[in-house]
CSV table of N, CA, C and O in Angstrom, one decimal:
chain,number,residue,atom,x,y,z
N,98,UNK,N,117.2,95.4,93.4
N,98,UNK,CA,117.6,95.6,94.7
N,98,UNK,C,119.0,95.2,94.9
N,98,UNK,O,119.4,94.1,94.5
N,99,UNK,N,119.9,96.0,95.6
N,99,UNK,CA,121.3,95.7,95.8
N,99,UNK,C,121.6,95.4,97.4
N,99,UNK,O,120.6,95.8,98.2
N,100,UNK,N,122.6,95.0,97.6
N,100,UNK,CA,122.9,94.9,99.1
N,100,UNK,C,123.0,96.2,99.8
N,100,UNK,O,122.5,96.2,101.1
N,101,UNK,N,123.2,97.3,99.2
N,101,UNK,CA,123.2,98.6,99.8
N,101,UNK,C,121.7,99.0,100.3
N,101,UNK,O,121.5,99.8,101.1
N,102,UNK,N,120.7,98.4,99.6
N,102,UNK,CA,119.4,98.7,99.9
N,102,UNK,C,118.8,97.9,101.1
N,102,UNK,O,117.8,98.1,101.6
N,103,UNK,N,119.6,96.8,101.6
N,103,UNK,CA,119.1,96.1,102.5
N,103,UNK,C,119.8,96.3,103.8
N,103,UNK,O,120.9,96.7,103.9
N,104,UNK,N,119.1,96.0,105.1
N,104,UNK,CA,119.8,96.1,106.3
N,104,UNK,C,120.8,95.0,106.5
N,104,UNK,O,120.8,93.9,105.7
N,105,UNK,N,121.9,95.3,107.3
N,105,UNK,CA,122.9,94.2,107.6
N,105,UNK,C,122.2,93.1,108.3
N,105,UNK,O,121.0,93.2,108.8
N,106,UNK,N,122.9,91.9,108.3
N,106,UNK,CA,122.4,90.8,109.0
N,106,UNK,C,122.2,91.2,110.5
N,106,UNK,O,121.1,90.8,111.1
N,107,UNK,N,123.1,92.0,111.1
N,107,UNK,CA,123.0,92.5,112.6
N,107,UNK,C,121.8,93.4,112.7
N,107,UNK,O,120.9,93.1,113.7
N,108,UNK,N,121.6,94.2,111.8
N,108,UNK,CA,120.4,95.1,111.9
N,108,UNK,C,119.0,94.3,111.8
N,108,UNK,O,118.0,94.6,112.5
N,109,UNK,N,119.1,93.3,110.8
N,109,UNK,CA,117.9,92.5,110.6
N,109,UNK,C,117.7,91.6,111.9
N,109,UNK,O,116.6,91.5,112.4
N,110,UNK,N,118.7,91.0,112.5
N,110,UNK,CA,118.7,90.3,113.7
N,110,UNK,C,118.0,91.1,114.8
N,110,UNK,O,117.0,90.8,115.6
N,111,UNK,N,118.5,92.4,115.0
N,111,UNK,CA,118.1,93.2,116.0
N,111,UNK,C,116.6,93.6,115.7
N,111,UNK,O,115.8,93.8,116.7
N,112,UNK,N,116.2,94.0,114.4
N,112,UNK,CA,114.9,94.3,114.1
N,112,UNK,C,113.9,93.1,114.5
N,112,UNK,O,112.8,93.5,115.1
N,113,UNK,N,114.2,91.9,114.4
N,113,UNK,CA,113.5,90.8,114.6
N,113,UNK,C,113.5,90.3,116.1
N,113,UNK,O,113.0,89.4,116.5
N,114,UNK,N,114.5,91.0,116.8
N,114,UNK,CA,114.8,90.5,118.2
N,114,UNK,C,115.3,89.1,118.3
N,114,UNK,O,114.8,88.3,119.1
N,115,UNK,N,116.1,88.7,117.2
N,115,UNK,CA,116.8,87.5,117.2
N,115,UNK,C,118.3,87.6,117.4
N,115,UNK,O,118.8,88.5,117.2
N,116,UNK,N,118.7,86.4,117.9
N,116,UNK,CA,120.2,86.3,117.9
N,116,UNK,C,120.8,86.2,116.5
N,116,UNK,O,120.0,85.7,115.6
N,117,UNK,N,122.1,86.5,116.3
N,117,UNK,CA,122.6,86.2,114.9
N,117,UNK,C,122.5,84.8,114.5
N,117,UNK,O,122.3,84.4,113.3
N,118,UNK,N,122.9,83.9,115.4
N,118,UNK,CA,122.8,82.4,115.2
N,118,UNK,C,121.4,82.0,114.6
N,118,UNK,O,121.2,81.3,113.8
N,119,UNK,N,120.4,82.5,115.4
N,119,UNK,CA,119.1,82.2,115.0
N,119,UNK,C,118.7,82.8,113.5
N,119,UNK,O,118.1,82.0,112.7
N,120,UNK,N,119.1,84.1,113.2
N,120,UNK,CA,118.9,84.6,111.9
N,120,UNK,C,119.5,83.7,110.8
N,120,UNK,O,118.9,83.4,109.8
N,121,UNK,N,120.9,83.4,111.1
N,121,UNK,CA,121.6,82.5,110.1
N,121,UNK,C,120.9,81.2,109.9
N,121,UNK,O,120.7,80.7,108.8
N,122,UNK,N,120.5,80.6,110.9
N,122,UNK,CA,119.8,79.2,110.9
N,122,UNK,C,118.5,79.5,110.1
N,122,UNK,O,118.3,78.7,109.2
N,123,UNK,N,117.7,80.4,110.3
N,123,UNK,CA,116.4,80.7,109.6
N,123,UNK,C,116.6,80.9,108.1
N,123,UNK,O,116.1,80.5,107.2
N,124,UNK,N,117.9,81.7,107.9
N,124,UNK,CA,118.1,82.0,106.5
N,124,UNK,C,118.5,80.8,105.8
N,124,UNK,O,118.2,80.5,104.7
N,125,UNK,N,119.4,79.9,106.4
N,125,UNK,CA,119.9,78.6,105.9
N,125,UNK,C,118.7,77.8,105.4
N,125,UNK,O,118.6,77.3,104.4
N,126,UNK,N,117.7,77.6,106.4
N,126,UNK,CA,116.7,76.8,106.2
N,126,UNK,C,115.7,77.4,105.0
N,126,UNK,O,115.4,76.6,104.2
N,127,UNK,N,115.4,78.6,105.0
N,127,UNK,CA,114.6,79.2,104.0
N,127,UNK,C,115.4,79.0,102.6
N,127,UNK,O,114.7,78.7,101.7
N,128,UNK,N,116.6,79.2,102.5
N,128,UNK,CA,117.4,79.1,101.3
N,128,UNK,C,117.4,77.7,100.8
N,128,UNK,O,117.4,77.5,99.5
N,129,UNK,N,117.5,76.7,101.6
N,129,UNK,CA,117.4,75.3,101.1
N,129,UNK,C,116.1,75.0,100.7
N,129,UNK,O,116.0,74.3,99.6
N,130,UNK,N,115.1,75.5,101.3
N,130,UNK,CA,113.7,75.2,100.8
N,130,UNK,C,113.4,75.8,99.3
N,130,UNK,O,112.9,75.2,98.5
N,131,UNK,N,113.9,77.2,99.3
N,131,UNK,CA,113.6,77.8,98.0
N,131,UNK,C,114.6,77.3,97.0
N,131,UNK,O,114.2,77.0,95.8
N,132,UNK,N,115.7,76.7,97.3
N,132,UNK,CA,116.7,76.1,96.3
N,132,UNK,C,116.0,74.8,95.8
N,132,UNK,O,115.9,74.5,94.6
N,133,UNK,N,115.5,74.1,96.7
N,133,UNK,CA,114.7,72.8,96.3
N,133,UNK,C,113.5,73.1,95.4
N,133,UNK,O,113.1,72.4,94.5
N,134,UNK,N,112.9,74.3,95.5
N,134,UNK,CA,111.8,74.8,94.7
N,134,UNK,C,112.2,75.4,93.5
N,134,UNK,O,111.3,75.8,92.6
N,135,UNK,N,113.5,75.4,93.2
N,135,UNK,CA,114.0,75.9,91.9
N,135,UNK,C,114.7,77.3,91.9
N,135,UNK,O,114.9,77.9,90.9
N,136,UNK,N,114.7,78.0,93.0
N,136,UNK,CA,115.3,79.4,93.1
N,136,UNK,C,116.8,79.2,93.2
N,136,UNK,O,117.3,78.6,94.0
N,137,UNK,N,117.6,79.8,92.2
N,137,UNK,CA,118.9,79.6,92.1
N,137,UNK,C,119.7,80.8,92.9
N,137,UNK,O,119.0,81.9,93.0
N,138,UNK,N,120.8,80.5,93.2
N,138,UNK,CA,121.6,81.5,93.8
N,138,UNK,C,121.6,81.6,95.3
N,138,UNK,O,122.2,82.5,96.0
N,139,UNK,N,120.9,80.6,96.0
N,139,UNK,CA,120.6,80.7,97.3
N,139,UNK,C,121.6,79.8,98.1
N,139,UNK,O,122.0,80.0,99.3
N,140,UNK,N,122.0,78.6,97.5
N,140,UNK,CA,122.8,77.7,98.1
N,140,UNK,C,124.2,77.4,97.4
N,140,UNK,O,124.0,77.3,96.2
N,141,UNK,N,125.3,77.5,98.0
N,141,UNK,CA,126.6,77.3,97.2
N,141,UNK,C,126.7,76.0,96.5
N,141,UNK,O,126.2,75.0,97.1
N,142,UNK,N,127.1,75.9,95.4
N,142,UNK,CA,127.3,74.5,94.6
N,142,UNK,C,128.6,74.8,94.0
N,142,UNK,O,129.3,75.9,93.7
N,143,UNK,N,129.2,73.6,93.3
N,143,UNK,CA,130.4,73.7,92.4
N,143,UNK,C,130.2,74.8,91.3
N,143,UNK,O,131.1,75.6,90.9
N,144,UNK,N,128.9,75.0,90.8
N,144,UNK,CA,128.8,75.9,89.7
N,144,UNK,C,128.5,77.4,90.0
N,144,UNK,O,128.5,78.2,89.3
N,145,UNK,N,128.0,77.6,91.4
N,145,UNK,CA,127.8,79.0,91.7
N,145,UNK,C,128.0,79.1,93.2
N,145,UNK,O,128.0,78.1,94.0
N,146,UNK,N,128.3,80.3,93.6
N,146,UNK,CA,128.3,80.6,95.0
N,146,UNK,C,127.1,81.5,95.5
N,146,UNK,O,126.4,82.0,94.7
N,147,UNK,N,126.8,81.4,96.7
N,147,UNK,CA,125.8,82.2,97.4
N,147,UNK,C,126.3,83.2,98.2
N,147,UNK,O,126.0,83.5,99.4
N,148,UNK,N,127.1,84.1,97.5
N,148,UNK,CA,127.8,85.2,98.3
N,148,UNK,C,127.0,86.2,99.0
N,148,UNK,O,127.2,86.6,99.9
N,149,UNK,N,125.8,86.5,98.2
N,149,UNK,CA,124.9,87.6,98.9
N,149,UNK,C,123.5,87.0,98.7
N,149,UNK,O,122.6,87.6,97.9
N,150,UNK,N,123.2,86.0,99.4
N,150,UNK,CA,121.8,85.3,99.3
N,150,UNK,C,120.6,86.3,99.7
N,150,UNK,O,119.6,86.2,99.3
N,151,UNK,N,121.0,87.3,100.6
N,151,UNK,CA,119.9,88.3,100.9
N,151,UNK,C,119.5,89.1,99.8
N,151,UNK,O,118.2,89.2,99.7
N,152,UNK,N,120.3,89.5,98.9
N,152,UNK,CA,120.0,90.1,97.6
N,152,UNK,C,119.1,89.2,96.8
N,152,UNK,O,117.9,89.7,96.4
N,153,UNK,N,119.5,87.9,96.7
N,153,UNK,CA,118.7,87.1,96.0
N,153,UNK,C,117.3,86.8,96.6
N,153,UNK,O,116.4,87.0,95.8
N,154,UNK,N,117.3,86.7,97.8
N,154,UNK,CA,115.9,86.5,98.6
N,154,UNK,C,115.1,87.7,98.3
N,154,UNK,O,113.9,87.7,98.1
N,155,UNK,N,115.6,88.9,98.6
N,155,UNK,CA,115.0,90.1,98.4
N,155,UNK,C,114.3,90.2,97.0
N,155,UNK,O,113.1,90.6,96.9
N,156,UNK,N,115.1,90.1,95.9
N,156,UNK,CA,114.7,90.2,94.6
N,156,UNK,C,113.6,89.2,94.2
N,156,UNK,O,112.6,89.5,93.6
N,157,UNK,N,113.8,87.9,94.8
N,157,UNK,CA,112.9,86.9,94.5
N,157,UNK,C,111.4,87.3,95.1
N,157,UNK,O,110.4,87.2,94.7
N,158,UNK,N,111.6,87.8,96.4
N,158,UNK,CA,110.3,88.3,97.1
N,158,UNK,C,109.5,89.3,96.4
N,158,UNK,O,108.4,89.3,96.4
N,159,UNK,N,110.3,90.4,96.0
N,159,UNK,CA,109.7,91.5,95.2
N,159,UNK,C,109.1,91.0,94.0
N,159,UNK,O,108.0,91.3,93.5
N,160,UNK,N,110.0,90.3,93.2
N,160,UNK,CA,109.5,89.9,91.8
N,160,UNK,C,108.2,88.9,92.0
N,160,UNK,O,107.4,88.9,91.0
N,161,UNK,N,108.1,88.2,93.0
N,161,UNK,CA,106.9,87.3,93.2
N,161,UNK,C,105.9,87.9,94.0
N,161,UNK,O,104.9,87.2,94.2
N,162,UNK,N,105.9,89.2,94.2
N,162,UNK,CA,104.7,89.8,95.0
N,162,UNK,C,104.6,89.5,96.4
N,162,UNK,O,103.6,89.9,96.9
N,163,UNK,N,105.8,88.9,96.9
N,163,UNK,CA,105.6,88.5,98.4
N,163,UNK,C,105.8,89.8,99.3
N,163,UNK,O,105.1,89.9,100.4
N,164,UNK,N,106.5,90.9,98.7
N,164,UNK,CA,106.7,92.0,99.5
N,164,UNK,C,106.8,93.1,98.4
N,164,UNK,O,107.1,92.8,97.3
N,165,UNK,N,106.9,94.4,98.8
N,165,UNK,CA,107.1,95.5,97.8
N,165,UNK,C,108.4,96.1,98.2
N,165,UNK,O,108.6,96.2,99.4
N,166,UNK,N,109.0,96.6,97.2
N,166,UNK,CA,110.3,97.2,97.5
N,166,UNK,C,109.9,98.7,97.9
N,166,UNK,O,108.8,99.3,97.6
N,167,UNK,N,110.8,99.2,98.5
N,167,UNK,CA,110.7,100.7,99.0
N,167,UNK,C,110.4,101.6,97.8
N,167,UNK,O,109.5,102.5,97.9
N,168,UNK,N,111.0,101.3,96.6
N,168,UNK,CA,110.9,102.1,95.4
N,168,UNK,C,109.3,102.0,94.9
N,168,UNK,O,108.7,102.9,94.6
N,169,UNK,N,108.8,100.7,94.9
N,169,UNK,CA,107.5,100.5,94.6
N,169,UNK,C,106.6,101.2,95.5
N,169,UNK,O,105.5,101.7,95.1
N,170,UNK,N,106.7,101.0,96.8
N,170,UNK,CA,105.8,101.6,97.7
N,170,UNK,C,105.8,103.2,97.6
N,170,UNK,O,104.8,103.7,97.6
N,171,UNK,N,106.9,103.8,97.4
N,171,UNK,CA,107.0,105.2,97.1
N,171,UNK,C,106.3,105.6,95.7
N,171,UNK,O,105.6,106.6,95.8
N,172,UNK,N,106.4,104.8,94.8
N,172,UNK,CA,105.8,105.1,93.6
N,172,UNK,C,104.2,105.0,93.7
N,172,UNK,O,103.4,105.9,93.2
N,173,UNK,N,103.8,104.0,94.5
N,173,UNK,CA,102.3,103.9,94.9
N,173,UNK,C,101.8,105.0,95.6
N,173,UNK,O,100.9,105.5,95.3
N,174,UNK,N,102.5,105.6,96.6
N,174,UNK,CA,102.1,106.6,97.4
N,174,UNK,C,102.1,107.8,96.6
N,174,UNK,O,101.2,108.6,96.7
N,175,UNK,N,103.0,108.0,95.6
N,175,UNK,CA,103.0,109.3,94.8
N,175,UNK,C,101.8,109.2,93.9
N,175,UNK,O,101.2,110.3,93.8
N,176,UNK,N,101.4,108.2,93.3
N,176,UNK,CA,100.2,108.0,92.4
N,176,UNK,C,99.1,108.3,93.3
N,176,UNK,O,98.1,109.1,92.8
N,177,UNK,N,99.0,107.8,94.4
N,177,UNK,CA,97.8,108.1,95.3
N,177,UNK,C,97.6,109.5,95.6
N,177,UNK,O,96.6,110.1,95.6
N,178,UNK,N,98.6,110.1,95.9
N,178,UNK,CA,98.8,111.5,96.3
N,178,UNK,C,98.2,112.4,95.1
N,178,UNK,O,97.4,113.3,95.2
N,179,UNK,N,98.8,112.0,93.9
N,179,UNK,CA,98.3,112.7,92.7
N,179,UNK,C,96.8,112.6,92.4
N,179,UNK,O,96.3,113.5,92.1
N,180,UNK,N,96.4,111.3,92.6
N,180,UNK,CA,95.0,111.0,92.4
N,180,UNK,C,94.1,111.9,93.5
N,180,UNK,O,93.0,112.5,93.0
N,181,UNK,N,94.5,112.0,94.6
N,181,UNK,CA,93.8,112.8,95.7
N,181,UNK,C,93.9,114.2,95.2
N,181,UNK,O,92.8,114.9,95.3
N,182,UNK,N,95.0,114.7,94.7
N,182,UNK,CA,95.2,116.2,94.4
N,182,UNK,C,94.3,116.5,93.2
N,182,UNK,O,93.7,117.6,93.0
N,183,UNK,N,94.1,115.5,92.3
N,183,UNK,CA,93.3,115.7,91.1
N,183,UNK,C,91.7,115.8,91.4
N,183,UNK,O,91.0,116.4,90.5
N,184,UNK,N,91.4,115.4,92.6
N,184,UNK,CA,89.9,115.4,92.9
N,184,UNK,C,89.3,116.7,93.1
N,184,UNK,O,89.8,117.7,93.7
């Protein structure tokens, strides 16, 4: 997943009906919790920056099965459609 695949922070805040400050606060809190759990790239440190933590969050969520990427969903739908057509 790249940043081009994700909504902007403004779009995400609007989708959730949150203010930008609430979205940023929630992202900060989530990133700190995940950083403590060992997920790297979410919180800036002297060794690394967290320039696009949304991408890191999205990839972590997909890799761990918390959500499906659009590509995965489309592939699943295509397999299901082929299965129905074969019947």
